Structures are given as structure tokens and as C-alpha cells.
Amino acid sequence: MRTRSLGNSDITVSSIGLGLMGMSPGVYGSVNDDDSIKTIHRALELGVTLLDTADTYGNGHNEELLGKALKGRREQAIVATKFTFGPNWEFIGGHPDYVRKAIDESLRRLQLDYIDIYYQHRVDPSVPIEETVGAMSELVKAGKVRHLGLSEAGASTIRRANSVHPISAVQTEYSLWSRDVETEVIPTLNELGITLVAYSPLSRGFISGELRTFEDLATDDLRRWMPRFQGENFQKNVEIVDKIKEIAQEKNCTPSQLAIAWTIVNGALPIPGTKRIKYLEENVTAADVLLTKEDLERIEAVSPKIAVAGERMTAEGMSAVNL
Ligand SMILES: NC(=O)c1ccc[n+]([C@@H]2O[C@H](COP(=O)([O-])OP(=O)(O)OC[C@H]3O[C@@H](n4cnc5c(N)ncnc54)[C@H](OP(=O)(O)O)[C@@H]3O)[C@@H](O)[C@H]2O)c1
């Protein structure tokens, strides 16, 4: 697995990470902790070091799972977690007192002494970012956190945050189908030397081509409530995926590998999520898929910026991004 640096930090990470969110119940169908732990171990064996979790995934379950998986393997991993939400995605925010409380709870669940990358999961419009990042920087001084990140922050917030303490990573949804960060956020990150960590690089699995109908989603699968998976949007998006699939076949790769490679070509560090070894092994080889200028033009022709039907999140979710 190739490696790269994370922002201006001293951390070297794998060029593809692993997102753990779907290893908790109520996200993307049924889960099995033993299988998920085997997938995390396989990721480490393959040189995938960046493991992405959050305190809210599974109401703490996800961090606890990672803690178990890392027993005796801590030094092989770069652990990233996030704060902002309480149980059941209740928005708590970025007040300094909460930052201090949340980190201790994450460290306890993860059974770790320190976290490599600590993200604010969503910007809190009621607390100046300088105050939140000020509190986060105290955690760095205290040795509880190595580097700081933001998720779904807007360009001016990123700039203000970075003037308080260096921000190493900004995590946001970025894929062939989610490109709003290209206008302002990516140029700002490039200017400041911050890494874009691309979450949901497969648009929540849609671009893999495995999902053909709404009924493919389990009854508790959160994608049932997401606009891209609703009604006629679903079928329109399947048609785009089929065109992406054709290009992938010609390139001798899968649509997932093509989509992940596309984020890498665009400078991002993707963290595709899976609970399965099979998908993990497929996804990590995306680092070897070479996309030429002609390939990129063909991909753009079949999947231009605004071709996808439906916003990437619900209206409530969209109201909390790019702040
Ligand atoms: N900062 C934020 O606000 C935020 C938001 C969302 C996600 N994230 C992070 O980003 C990570 C990745 O995003 P994501 O999990 O939402 O979306 P994703 O990576 O776009 O897609 C994950 C889904 O795709 C499926 N999948 C993965 N590889 C596949 C393959 N090769 N073939 C077929 N299907 C495949 C997975 O299946 P299985 O479930 O069957 O394994 C899962 O259902 C998350 O785990 C989380 O750590 C962060």
C-alpha cells in the first residue's frame, strides 16, 4: 500500500483508509463484530493504517469495536475519531467543555492513551470556531490527541480554525457524485496544505453497482431515507452507474476501484467503508488503477458534476454542511 503525508503533520498514512461506520448496527444493514474485527485486522495486514470512526457511530459501539480490534496492534494504526453528536445523533456541538468531556469518553471506549486525528464532526454555528479549536489544541498539549481535523467545514471556517492551530485534515463527502467542495474548499485546503479526506467515496455504496433496487436495502438501512435512493432517483442513478461500469470494465477494474482511484487522482485520501474483507481487498487495489487524462474525460462525460439525481443527504443533513 502506498503512503502519503497527512497535511503538514508528521503523520504518514496509507493512501487509502478504511471507514468503520458501517460496522455498527443501523447504518448499512446487518453487522457481525467478529467479522468486522477480522476486516480491521486484514486492513492492517494490507498496510491500510488510517482507521476512521466517530463517537456517535452505533452510540459508542464503533469506537469500542475498534478498541477491541487494536489490542496489541495500536502502533500499526492511525486512529481518527470525531465529536459533536451525542446518542442517536443528537447535536451537542463544539463548546469547549464538551470537547474536553468527549475526548475522555472516546479514549475510554477506544482503550487508548491518545488519538492520532481528532475531528470536529460538524461545525457548531453557535460557538466561534476559534473557541472549539482552542479547546482541541489543549488536547494536543495534553498528549491526548496528535493532530486536529474538521469535517464538512466551509472554507472561511477552515481558514479561521487553521489560524488557531494547524488543521491537518478536512473530512468531507467527496466522490464522482459529491463535488461541491471543488469550488471553495479544495482550493483553500491546497493553499493551506491540508489533506482532503474523502468520505463516502462510493456515494454510500451506490457507485459500486451492487445496489439495483430500493428493496436491496435492509429495512433499517439509513440509505432508505437518503434522497439518492428515493423513488425515481434510484433508477436514474443506476443508469449512471451502468455507464461508469462500462468504463471500469474497459480499464479492467470494478466501478468501486474506478471511483476510489478518481478521488486519489483529485488529490484526496479516500476512506471507503466496508465491514467485509472481500470489498476491502477490492478497494485497496484502487491505488494501482491509473487514470489517464482521456479516462478522466470519459468519466466526466458519463458522470458530469450534476448528473446524479438527489442531494447527498437529507435537507437536515445538508443544513449542517459547509458552515
Ligand atoms: N465525516 C462525516 O460526516 C462522515 C459521513 C459519512 C461517512 N464517514 C466516514 O466515511 C466512511 C466511508 O463512507 P461510507 O461508509 O458512508 O460510504 P462509502 O464508502 O461510499 O460506501 C460504503 C458502502 O459501500 C459498500 N461497499 C464498499 N466497498 C464496496 C465494494 N467494493 N463493492 C460493493 N460495495 C461496496 C459497503 O458495503 P458493506 O456495508 O456491505 O461493507 C457500504 O455499504 C465511513 O465508514 C465513515 O468512517 C464520515
mmCIF file with all atom_site columns, C-alpha atoms in Angstrom, residues 119-300:
data_model
loop_
_atom_site.group_PDB
_atom_site.id
_atom_site.type_symbol
_atom_site.label_atom_id
_atom_site.label_alt_id
_atom_site.label_comp_id
_atom_site.label_asym_id
_atom_site.label_entity_id
_atom_site.label_seq_id
_atom_site.pdbx_PDB_ins_code
_atom_site.Cartn_x
_atom_site.Cartn_y
_atom_site.Cartn_z
_atom_site.occupancy
_atom_site.B_iso_or_equiv
_atom_site.pdbx_formal_charge
_atom_site.auth_seq_id
_atom_site.auth_comp_id
_atom_site.auth_asym_id
_atom_site.auth_atom_id
_atom_site.pdbx_PDB_model_num
ATOM 1   C CA . TYR A 1 119 ? -12.125 15.842 14.171  1.00 0.00 ? 119 TYR A CA 1
ATOM 2   C CA . GLN A 1 120 ? -14.981 18.151 14.944  1.00 0.00 ? 120 GLN A CA 1
ATOM 3   C CA . HIS A 1 121 ? -17.735 16.183 13.180  1.00 0.00 ? 121 HIS A CA 1
ATOM 4   C CA . ARG A 1 122 ? -19.834 19.230 12.306  1.00 0.00 ? 122 ARG A CA 1
ATOM 5   C CA . VAL A 1 123 ? -19.207 22.915 12.815  1.00 0.00 ? 123 VAL A CA 1
ATOM 6   C CA . ASP A 1 124 ? -21.320 24.375 15.639  1.00 0.00 ? 124 ASP A CA 1
ATOM 7   C CA . PRO A 1 125 ? -22.707 27.708 14.417  1.00 0.00 ? 125 PRO A CA 1
ATOM 8   C CA . SER A 1 126 ? -23.376 28.813 18.000  1.00 0.00 ? 126 SER A CA 1
ATOM 9   C CA . VAL A 1 127 ? -19.739 28.523 19.136  1.00 0.00 ? 127 VAL A CA 1
ATOM 10  C CA . PRO A 1 128 ? -16.948 30.503 17.414  1.00 0.00 ? 128 PRO A CA 1
ATOM 11  C CA . ILE A 1 129 ? -14.632 28.008 15.720  1.00 0.00 ? 129 ILE A CA 1
ATOM 12  C CA . GLU A 1 130 ? -11.677 29.683 17.482  1.00 0.00 ? 130 GLU A CA 1
ATOM 13  C CA . GLU A 1 131 ? -13.103 28.541 20.842  1.00 0.00 ? 131 GLU A CA 1
ATOM 14  C CA . THR A 1 132 ? -13.707 24.972 19.716  1.00 0.00 ? 132 THR A CA 1
ATOM 15  C CA . VAL A 1 133 ? -10.307 24.615 18.061  1.00 0.00 ? 133 VAL A CA 1
ATOM 16  C CA . GLY A 1 134 ? -8.700  26.356 21.045  1.00 0.00 ? 134 GLY A CA 1
ATOM 17  C CA . ALA A 1 135 ? -10.099 23.596 23.262  1.00 0.00 ? 135 ALA A CA 1
ATOM 18  C CA . MET A 1 136 ? -8.999  20.945 20.759  1.00 0.00 ? 136 MET A CA 1
ATOM 19  C CA . SER A 1 137 ? -5.470  22.372 20.740  1.00 0.00 ? 137 SER A CA 1
ATOM 20  C CA . GLU A 1 138 ? -5.321  21.976 24.537  1.00 0.00 ? 138 GLU A CA 1
ATOM 21  C CA . LEU A 1 139 ? -5.868  18.264 23.952  1.00 0.00 ? 139 LEU A CA 1
ATOM 22  C CA . VAL A 1 140 ? -2.787  18.227 21.733  1.00 0.00 ? 140 VAL A CA 1
ATOM 23  C CA . LYS A 1 141 ? -0.766  19.915 24.508  1.00 0.00 ? 141 LYS A CA 1
ATOM 24  C CA . ALA A 1 142 ? -2.100  17.359 26.982  1.00 0.00 ? 142 ALA A CA 1
ATOM 25  C CA . GLY A 1 143 ? -0.924  14.494 24.722  1.00 0.00 ? 143 GLY A CA 1
ATOM 26  C CA . LYS A 1 144 ? -4.440  13.125 24.227  1.00 0.00 ? 144 LYS A CA 1
ATOM 27  C CA . VAL A 1 145 ? -4.519  13.977 20.529  1.00 0.00 ? 145 VAL A CA 1
ATOM 28  C CA . ARG A 1 146 ? -1.776  14.249 17.903  1.00 0.00 ? 146 ARG A CA 1
ATOM 29  C CA . HIS A 1 147 ? -3.454  16.217 15.128  1.00 0.00 ? 147 HIS A CA 1
ATOM 30  C CA . LEU A 1 148 ? -6.665  18.112 14.502  1.00 0.00 ? 148 LEU A CA 1
ATOM 31  C CA . GLY A 1 149 ? -9.289  17.894 11.799  1.00 0.00 ? 149 GLY A CA 1
ATOM 32  C CA . LEU A 1 150 ? -12.667 19.310 10.817  1.00 0.00 ? 150 LEU A CA 1
ATOM 33  C CA . SER A 1 151 ? -15.486 17.642 8.954   1.00 0.00 ? 151 SER A CA 1
ATOM 34  C CA . GLU A 1 152 ? -17.776 19.338 6.440   1.00 0.00 ? 152 GLU A CA 1
ATOM 35  C CA . ALA A 1 153 ? -16.468 22.796 7.339   1.00 0.00 ? 153 ALA A CA 1
ATOM 36  C CA . GLY A 1 154 ? -16.706 25.728 4.927   1.00 0.00 ? 154 GLY A CA 1
ATOM 37  C CA . ALA A 1 155 ? -13.640 27.494 3.504   1.00 0.00 ? 155 ALA A CA 1
ATOM 38  C CA . SER A 1 156 ? -13.660 30.512 5.822   1.00 0.00 ? 156 SER A CA 1
ATOM 39  C CA . THR A 1 157 ? -14.146 28.324 8.924   1.00 0.00 ? 157 THR A CA 1
ATOM 40  C CA . ILE A 1 158 ? -11.194 26.191 7.856   1.00 0.00 ? 158 ILE A CA 1
ATOM 41  C CA . ARG A 1 159 ? -9.051  29.298 7.500   1.00 0.00 ? 159 ARG A CA 1
ATOM 42  C CA . ARG A 1 160 ? -10.061 30.657 10.928  1.00 0.00 ? 160 ARG A CA 1
ATOM 43  C CA . ALA A 1 161 ? -9.538  27.266 12.582  1.00 0.00 ? 161 ALA A CA 1
ATOM 44  C CA . ASN A 1 162 ? -6.121  26.869 10.996  1.00 0.00 ? 162 ASN A CA 1
ATOM 45  C CA . SER A 1 163 ? -5.004  30.221 12.369  1.00 0.00 ? 163 SER A CA 1
ATOM 46  C CA . VAL A 1 164 ? -5.625  28.935 15.926  1.00 0.00 ? 164 VAL A CA 1
ATOM 47  C CA . HIS A 1 165 ? -3.916  25.559 15.481  1.00 0.00 ? 165 HIS A CA 1
ATOM 48  C CA . PRO A 1 166 ? -2.731  23.741 12.324  1.00 0.00 ? 166 PRO A CA 1
ATOM 49  C CA . ILE A 1 167 ? -5.525  21.666 10.849  1.00 0.00 ? 167 ILE A CA 1
ATOM 50  C CA . SER A 1 168 ? -4.107  18.511 9.251   1.00 0.00 ? 168 SER A CA 1
ATOM 51  C CA . ALA A 1 169 ? -7.216  17.085 7.623   1.00 0.00 ? 169 ALA A CA 1
ATOM 52  C CA . VAL A 1 170 ? -10.649 18.132 6.499   1.00 0.00 ? 170 VAL A CA 1
ATOM 53  C CA . GLN A 1 171 ? -13.023 15.246 6.029   1.00 0.00 ? 171 GLN A CA 1
ATOM 54  C CA . THR A 1 172 ? -15.952 15.761 3.736   1.00 0.00 ? 172 THR A CA 1
ATOM 55  C CA . GLU A 1 173 ? -18.075 13.786 1.343   1.00 0.00 ? 173 GLU A CA 1
ATOM 56  C CA . TYR A 1 174 ? -16.211 13.701 -1.954  1.00 0.00 ? 174 TYR A CA 1
ATOM 57  C CA . SER A 1 175 ? -16.865 11.397 -4.845  1.00 0.00 ? 175 SER A CA 1
ATOM 58  C CA . LEU A 1 176 ? -17.797 11.414 -8.509  1.00 0.00 ? 176 LEU A CA 1
ATOM 59  C CA . TRP A 1 177 ? -21.272 12.299 -7.286  1.00 0.00 ? 177 TRP A CA 1
ATOM 60  C CA . SER A 1 178 ? -20.488 14.756 -4.457  1.00 0.00 ? 178 SER A CA 1
ATOM 61  C CA . ARG A 1 179 ? -18.341 17.560 -5.731  1.00 0.00 ? 179 ARG A CA 1
ATOM 62  C CA . ASP A 1 180 ? -19.492 20.738 -4.004  1.00 0.00 ? 180 ASP A CA 1
ATOM 63  C CA . VAL A 1 181 ? -16.111 21.077 -2.229  1.00 0.00 ? 181 VAL A CA 1
ATOM 64  C CA . GLU A 1 182 ? -14.369 21.638 -5.548  1.00 0.00 ? 182 GLU A CA 1
ATOM 65  C CA . THR A 1 183 ? -15.452 25.286 -5.700  1.00 0.00 ? 183 THR A CA 1
ATOM 66  C CA . GLU A 1 184 ? -14.038 26.774 -2.495  1.00 0.00 ? 184 GLU A CA 1
ATOM 67  C CA . VAL A 1 185 ? -12.958 24.129 -0.018  1.00 0.00 ? 185 VAL A CA 1
ATOM 68  C CA . ILE A 1 186 ? -10.400 22.236 -2.113  1.00 0.00 ? 186 ILE A CA 1
ATOM 69  C CA . PRO A 1 187 ? -8.558  25.399 -3.266  1.00 0.00 ? 187 PRO A CA 1
ATOM 70  C CA . THR A 1 188 ? -8.400  26.526 0.382   1.00 0.00 ? 188 THR A CA 1
ATOM 71  C CA . LEU A 1 189 ? -7.047  23.149 1.512   1.00 0.00 ? 189 LEU A CA 1
ATOM 72  C CA . ASN A 1 190 ? -4.438  23.205 -1.235  1.00 0.00 ? 190 ASN A CA 1
ATOM 73  C CA . GLU A 1 191 ? -3.363  26.690 -0.246  1.00 0.00 ? 191 GLU A CA 1
ATOM 74  C CA . LEU A 1 192 ? -3.079  25.791 3.455   1.00 0.00 ? 192 LEU A CA 1
ATOM 75  C CA . GLY A 1 193 ? -1.523  22.352 2.929   1.00 0.00 ? 193 GLY A CA 1
ATOM 76  C CA . ILE A 1 194 ? -4.419  20.432 4.486   1.00 0.00 ? 194 ILE A CA 1
ATOM 77  C CA . THR A 1 195 ? -5.379  16.928 3.328   1.00 0.00 ? 195 THR A CA 1
ATOM 78  C CA . LEU A 1 196 ? -8.871  16.306 1.997   1.00 0.00 ? 196 LEU A CA 1
ATOM 79  C CA . VAL A 1 197 ? -10.115 13.032 3.466   1.00 0.00 ? 197 VAL A CA 1
ATOM 80  C CA . ALA A 1 198 ? -12.872 11.845 1.126   1.00 0.00 ? 198 ALA A CA 1
ATOM 81  C CA . TYR A 1 199 ? -15.680 10.102 2.935   1.00 0.00 ? 199 TYR A CA 1
ATOM 82  C CA . SER A 1 200 ? -18.392 8.086  1.160   1.00 0.00 ? 200 SER A CA 1
ATOM 83  C CA . PRO A 1 201 ? -16.217 7.862  -1.990  1.00 0.00 ? 201 PRO A CA 1
ATOM 84  C CA . LEU A 1 202 ? -18.719 5.333  -3.357  1.00 0.00 ? 202 LEU A CA 1
ATOM 85  C CA . SER A 1 203 ? -21.679 7.603  -2.574  1.00 0.00 ? 203 SER A CA 1
ATOM 86  C CA . ARG A 1 204 ? -22.694 5.265  0.267   1.00 0.00 ? 204 ARG A CA 1
ATOM 87  C CA . GLY A 1 205 ? -22.049 2.198  -1.866  1.00 0.00 ? 205 GLY A CA 1
ATOM 88  C CA . PHE A 1 206 ? -24.191 3.291  -4.807  1.00 0.00 ? 206 PHE A CA 1
ATOM 89  C CA . ILE A 1 207 ? -21.306 3.646  -7.287  1.00 0.00 ? 207 ILE A CA 1
ATOM 90  C CA . SER A 1 208 ? -20.226 0.040  -6.617  1.00 0.00 ? 208 SER A CA 1
ATOM 91  C CA . GLY A 1 209 ? -23.099 -1.042 -8.877  1.00 0.00 ? 209 GLY A CA 1
ATOM 92  C CA . GLU A 1 210 ? -24.198 -3.703 -6.378  1.00 0.00 ? 210 GLU A CA 1
ATOM 93  C CA . LEU A 1 211 ? -27.416 -1.910 -5.445  1.00 0.00 ? 211 LEU A CA 1
ATOM 94  C CA . ARG A 1 212 ? -30.058 -2.282 -8.148  1.00 0.00 ? 212 ARG A CA 1
ATOM 95  C CA . THR A 1 213 ? -33.355 -1.514 -6.406  1.00 0.00 ? 213 THR A CA 1
ATOM 96  C CA . PHE A 1 214 ? -34.620 0.131  -3.239  1.00 0.00 ? 214 PHE A CA 1
ATOM 97  C CA . GLU A 1 215 ? -35.537 -3.344 -1.932  1.00 0.00 ? 215 GLU A CA 1
ATOM 98  C CA . ASP A 1 216 ? -31.821 -4.240 -1.889  1.00 0.00 ? 216 ASP A CA 1
ATOM 99  C CA . LEU A 1 217 ? -31.591 -2.062 1.237   1.00 0.00 ? 217 LEU A CA 1
ATOM 100 C CA . ALA A 1 218 ? -32.350 -3.645 4.625   1.00 0.00 ? 218 ALA A CA 1
ATOM 101 C CA . THR A 1 219 ? -35.361 -2.204 6.448   1.00 0.00 ? 219 THR A CA 1
ATOM 102 C CA . ASP A 1 220 ? -33.121 -0.401 8.968   1.00 0.00 ? 220 ASP A CA 1
ATOM 103 C CA . ASP A 1 221 ? -30.586 0.766  6.357   1.00 0.00 ? 221 ASP A CA 1
ATOM 104 C CA . LEU A 1 222 ? -30.183 4.537  6.665   1.00 0.00 ? 222 LEU A CA 1
ATOM 105 C CA . ARG A 1 223 ? -29.912 4.908  2.891   1.00 0.00 ? 223 ARG A CA 1
ATOM 106 C CA . ARG A 1 224 ? -33.684 4.289  2.754   1.00 0.00 ? 224 ARG A CA 1
ATOM 107 C CA . TRP A 1 225 ? -34.015 7.898  3.947   1.00 0.00 ? 225 TRP A CA 1
ATOM 108 C CA . MET A 1 226 ? -31.402 9.413  1.642   1.00 0.00 ? 226 MET A CA 1
ATOM 109 C CA . PRO A 1 227 ? -32.517 11.375 -1.448  1.00 0.00 ? 227 PRO A CA 1
ATOM 110 C CA . ARG A 1 228 ? -30.333 9.489  -3.938  1.00 0.00 ? 228 ARG A CA 1
ATOM 111 C CA . PHE A 1 229 ? -32.003 6.231  -3.025  1.00 0.00 ? 229 PHE A CA 1
ATOM 112 C CA . GLN A 1 230 ? -35.574 7.549  -3.236  1.00 0.00 ? 230 GLN A CA 1
ATOM 113 C CA . GLY A 1 231 ? -38.181 6.754  -5.905  1.00 0.00 ? 231 GLY A CA 1
ATOM 114 C CA . GLU A 1 232 ? -37.166 7.552  -9.454  1.00 0.00 ? 232 GLU A CA 1
ATOM 115 C CA . ASN A 1 233 ? -33.794 8.964  -8.317  1.00 0.00 ? 233 ASN A CA 1
ATOM 116 C CA . PHE A 1 234 ? -32.726 5.392  -7.613  1.00 0.00 ? 234 PHE A CA 1
ATOM 117 C CA . GLN A 1 235 ? -33.301 4.172  -11.159 1.00 0.00 ? 235 GLN A CA 1
ATOM 118 C CA . LYS A 1 236 ? -31.761 7.297  -12.718 1.00 0.00 ? 236 LYS A CA 1
ATOM 119 C CA . ASN A 1 237 ? -28.643 6.779  -10.649 1.00 0.00 ? 237 ASN A CA 1
ATOM 120 C CA . VAL A 1 238 ? -28.454 3.078  -11.540 1.00 0.00 ? 238 VAL A CA 1
ATOM 121 C CA . GLU A 1 239 ? -28.318 4.181  -15.182 1.00 0.00 ? 239 GLU A CA 1
ATOM 122 C CA . ILE A 1 240 ? -25.299 6.417  -14.466 1.00 0.00 ? 240 ILE A CA 1
ATOM 123 C CA . VAL A 1 241 ? -23.609 3.622  -12.536 1.00 0.00 ? 241 VAL A CA 1
ATOM 124 C CA . ASP A 1 242 ? -24.058 1.299  -15.513 1.00 0.00 ? 242 ASP A CA 1
ATOM 125 C CA . LYS A 1 243 ? -22.163 3.762  -17.712 1.00 0.00 ? 243 LYS A CA 1
ATOM 126 C CA . ILE A 1 244 ? -19.390 4.044  -15.118 1.00 0.00 ? 244 ILE A CA 1
ATOM 127 C CA . LYS A 1 245 ? -19.307 0.249  -15.042 1.00 0.00 ? 245 LYS A CA 1
ATOM 128 C CA . GLU A 1 246 ? -18.643 0.102  -18.782 1.00 0.00 ? 246 GLU A CA 1
ATOM 129 C CA . ILE A 1 247 ? -15.585 2.341  -18.439 1.00 0.00 ? 247 ILE A CA 1
ATOM 130 C CA . ALA A 1 248 ? -14.404 0.318  -15.458 1.00 0.00 ? 248 ALA A CA 1
ATOM 131 C CA . GLN A 1 249 ? -14.675 -2.930 -17.432 1.00 0.00 ? 249 GLN A CA 1
ATOM 132 C CA . GLU A 1 250 ? -12.528 -1.474 -20.196 1.00 0.00 ? 250 GLU A CA 1
ATOM 133 C CA . LYS A 1 251 ? -9.986  -0.402 -17.575 1.00 0.00 ? 251 LYS A CA 1
ATOM 134 C CA . ASN A 1 252 ? -10.058 -3.930 -16.127 1.00 0.00 ? 252 ASN A CA 1
ATOM 135 C CA . CYS A 1 253 ? -11.256 -2.738 -12.771 1.00 0.00 ? 253 CYS A CA 1
ATOM 136 C CA . THR A 1 254 ? -14.530 -2.531 -10.850 1.00 0.00 ? 254 THR A CA 1
ATOM 137 C CA . PRO A 1 255 ? -16.683 0.618  -10.586 1.00 0.00 ? 255 PRO A CA 1
ATOM 138 C CA . SER A 1 256 ? -15.679 0.901  -6.913  1.00 0.00 ? 256 SER A CA 1
ATOM 139 C CA . GLN A 1 257 ? -11.992 0.829  -7.798  1.00 0.00 ? 257 GLN A CA 1
ATOM 140 C CA . LEU A 1 258 ? -12.550 3.398  -10.542 1.00 0.00 ? 258 LEU A CA 1
ATOM 141 C CA . ALA A 1 259 ? -14.456 5.720  -8.189  1.00 0.00 ? 259 ALA A CA 1
ATOM 142 C CA . ILE A 1 260 ? -11.851 5.425  -5.429  1.00 0.00 ? 260 ILE A CA 1
ATOM 143 C CA . ALA A 1 261 ? -8.991  5.964  -7.917  1.00 0.00 ? 261 ALA A CA 1
ATOM 144 C CA . TRP A 1 262 ? -10.804 9.088  -9.163  1.00 0.00 ? 262 TRP A CA 1
ATOM 145 C CA . THR A 1 263 ? -10.676 10.646 -5.678  1.00 0.00 ? 263 THR A CA 1
ATOM 146 C CA . ILE A 1 264 ? -6.954  9.869  -5.417  1.00 0.00 ? 264 ILE A CA 1
ATOM 147 C CA . VAL A 1 265 ? -6.219  11.447 -8.808  1.00 0.00 ? 265 VAL A CA 1
ATOM 148 C CA . ASN A 1 266 ? -8.027  14.511 -7.491  1.00 0.00 ? 266 ASN A CA 1
ATOM 149 C CA . GLY A 1 267 ? -5.650  14.730 -4.541  1.00 0.00 ? 267 GLY A CA 1
ATOM 150 C CA . ALA A 1 268 ? -7.879  13.241 -1.842  1.00 0.00 ? 268 ALA A CA 1
ATOM 151 C CA . LEU A 1 269 ? -7.302  10.483 0.678   1.00 0.00 ? 269 LEU A CA 1
ATOM 152 C CA . PRO A 1 270 ? -10.379 8.243  0.369   1.00 0.00 ? 270 PRO A CA 1
ATOM 153 C CA . ILE A 1 271 ? -11.751 6.217  3.268   1.00 0.00 ? 271 ILE A CA 1
ATOM 154 C CA . PRO A 1 272 ? -14.173 3.765  1.632   1.00 0.00 ? 272 PRO A CA 1
ATOM 155 C CA . GLY A 1 273 ? -16.257 1.989  4.219   1.00 0.00 ? 273 GLY A CA 1
ATOM 156 C CA . THR A 1 274 ? -16.847 -1.716 4.452   1.00 0.00 ? 274 THR A CA 1
ATOM 157 C CA . LYS A 1 275 ? -17.314 -4.432 7.008   1.00 0.00 ? 275 LYS A CA 1
ATOM 158 C CA . ARG A 1 276 ? -16.251 -7.146 4.536   1.00 0.00 ? 276 ARG A CA 1
ATOM 159 C CA . ILE A 1 277 ? -12.739 -8.432 3.753   1.00 0.00 ? 277 ILE A CA 1
ATOM 160 C CA . LYS A 1 278 ? -13.803 -9.047 0.145   1.00 0.00 ? 278 LYS A CA 1
ATOM 161 C CA . TYR A 1 279 ? -14.697 -5.402 -0.507  1.00 0.00 ? 279 TYR A CA 1
ATOM 162 C CA . LEU A 1 280 ? -11.694 -4.151 1.475   1.00 0.00 ? 280 LEU A CA 1
ATOM 163 C CA . GLU A 1 281 ? -9.298  -6.190 -0.673  1.00 0.00 ? 281 GLU A CA 1
ATOM 164 C CA . GLU A 1 282 ? -11.006 -4.907 -3.808  1.00 0.00 ? 282 GLU A CA 1
ATOM 165 C CA . ASN A 1 283 ? -10.958 -1.290 -2.675  1.00 0.00 ? 283 ASN A CA 1
ATOM 166 C CA . VAL A 1 284 ? -7.321  -1.097 -1.594  1.00 0.00 ? 284 VAL A CA 1
ATOM 167 C CA . THR A 1 285 ? -6.083  -2.101 -5.037  1.00 0.00 ? 285 THR A CA 1
ATOM 168 C CA . ALA A 1 286 ? -7.737  1.044  -6.400  1.00 0.00 ? 286 ALA A CA 1
ATOM 169 C CA . ALA A 1 287 ? -4.437  2.717  -5.540  1.00 0.00 ? 287 ALA A CA 1
ATOM 170 C CA . ASP A 1 288 ? -2.976  0.845  -8.538  1.00 0.00 ? 288 ASP A CA 1
ATOM 171 C CA . VAL A 1 289 ? -5.637  1.950  -11.038 1.00 0.00 ? 289 VAL A CA 1
ATOM 172 C CA . LEU A 1 290 ? -4.072  4.561  -13.273 1.00 0.00 ? 290 LEU A CA 1
ATOM 173 C CA . LEU A 1 291 ? -6.454  7.065  -14.802 1.00 0.00 ? 291 LEU A CA 1
ATOM 174 C CA . THR A 1 292 ? -5.236  8.954  -17.841 1.00 0.00 ? 292 THR A CA 1
ATOM 175 C CA . LYS A 1 293 ? -6.462  12.347 -18.962 1.00 0.00 ? 293 LYS A CA 1
ATOM 176 C CA . GLU A 1 294 ? -8.632  10.557 -21.552 1.00 0.00 ? 294 GLU A CA 1
ATOM 177 C CA . ASP A 1 295 ? -10.097 8.277  -18.873 1.00 0.00 ? 295 ASP A CA 1
ATOM 178 C CA . LEU A 1 296 ? -10.964 11.300 -16.739 1.00 0.00 ? 296 LEU A CA 1
ATOM 179 C CA . GLU A 1 297 ? -12.639 12.984 -19.687 1.00 0.00 ? 297 GLU A CA 1
ATOM 180 C CA . ARG A 1 298 ? -14.713 9.883  -20.424 1.00 0.00 ? 298 ARG A CA 1
ATOM 181 C CA . ILE A 1 299 ? -15.721 9.572  -16.773 1.00 0.00 ? 299 ILE A CA 1
ATOM 182 C CA . GLU A 1 300 ? -16.695 13.230 -16.742 1.00 0.00 ? 300 GLU A CA 1
#
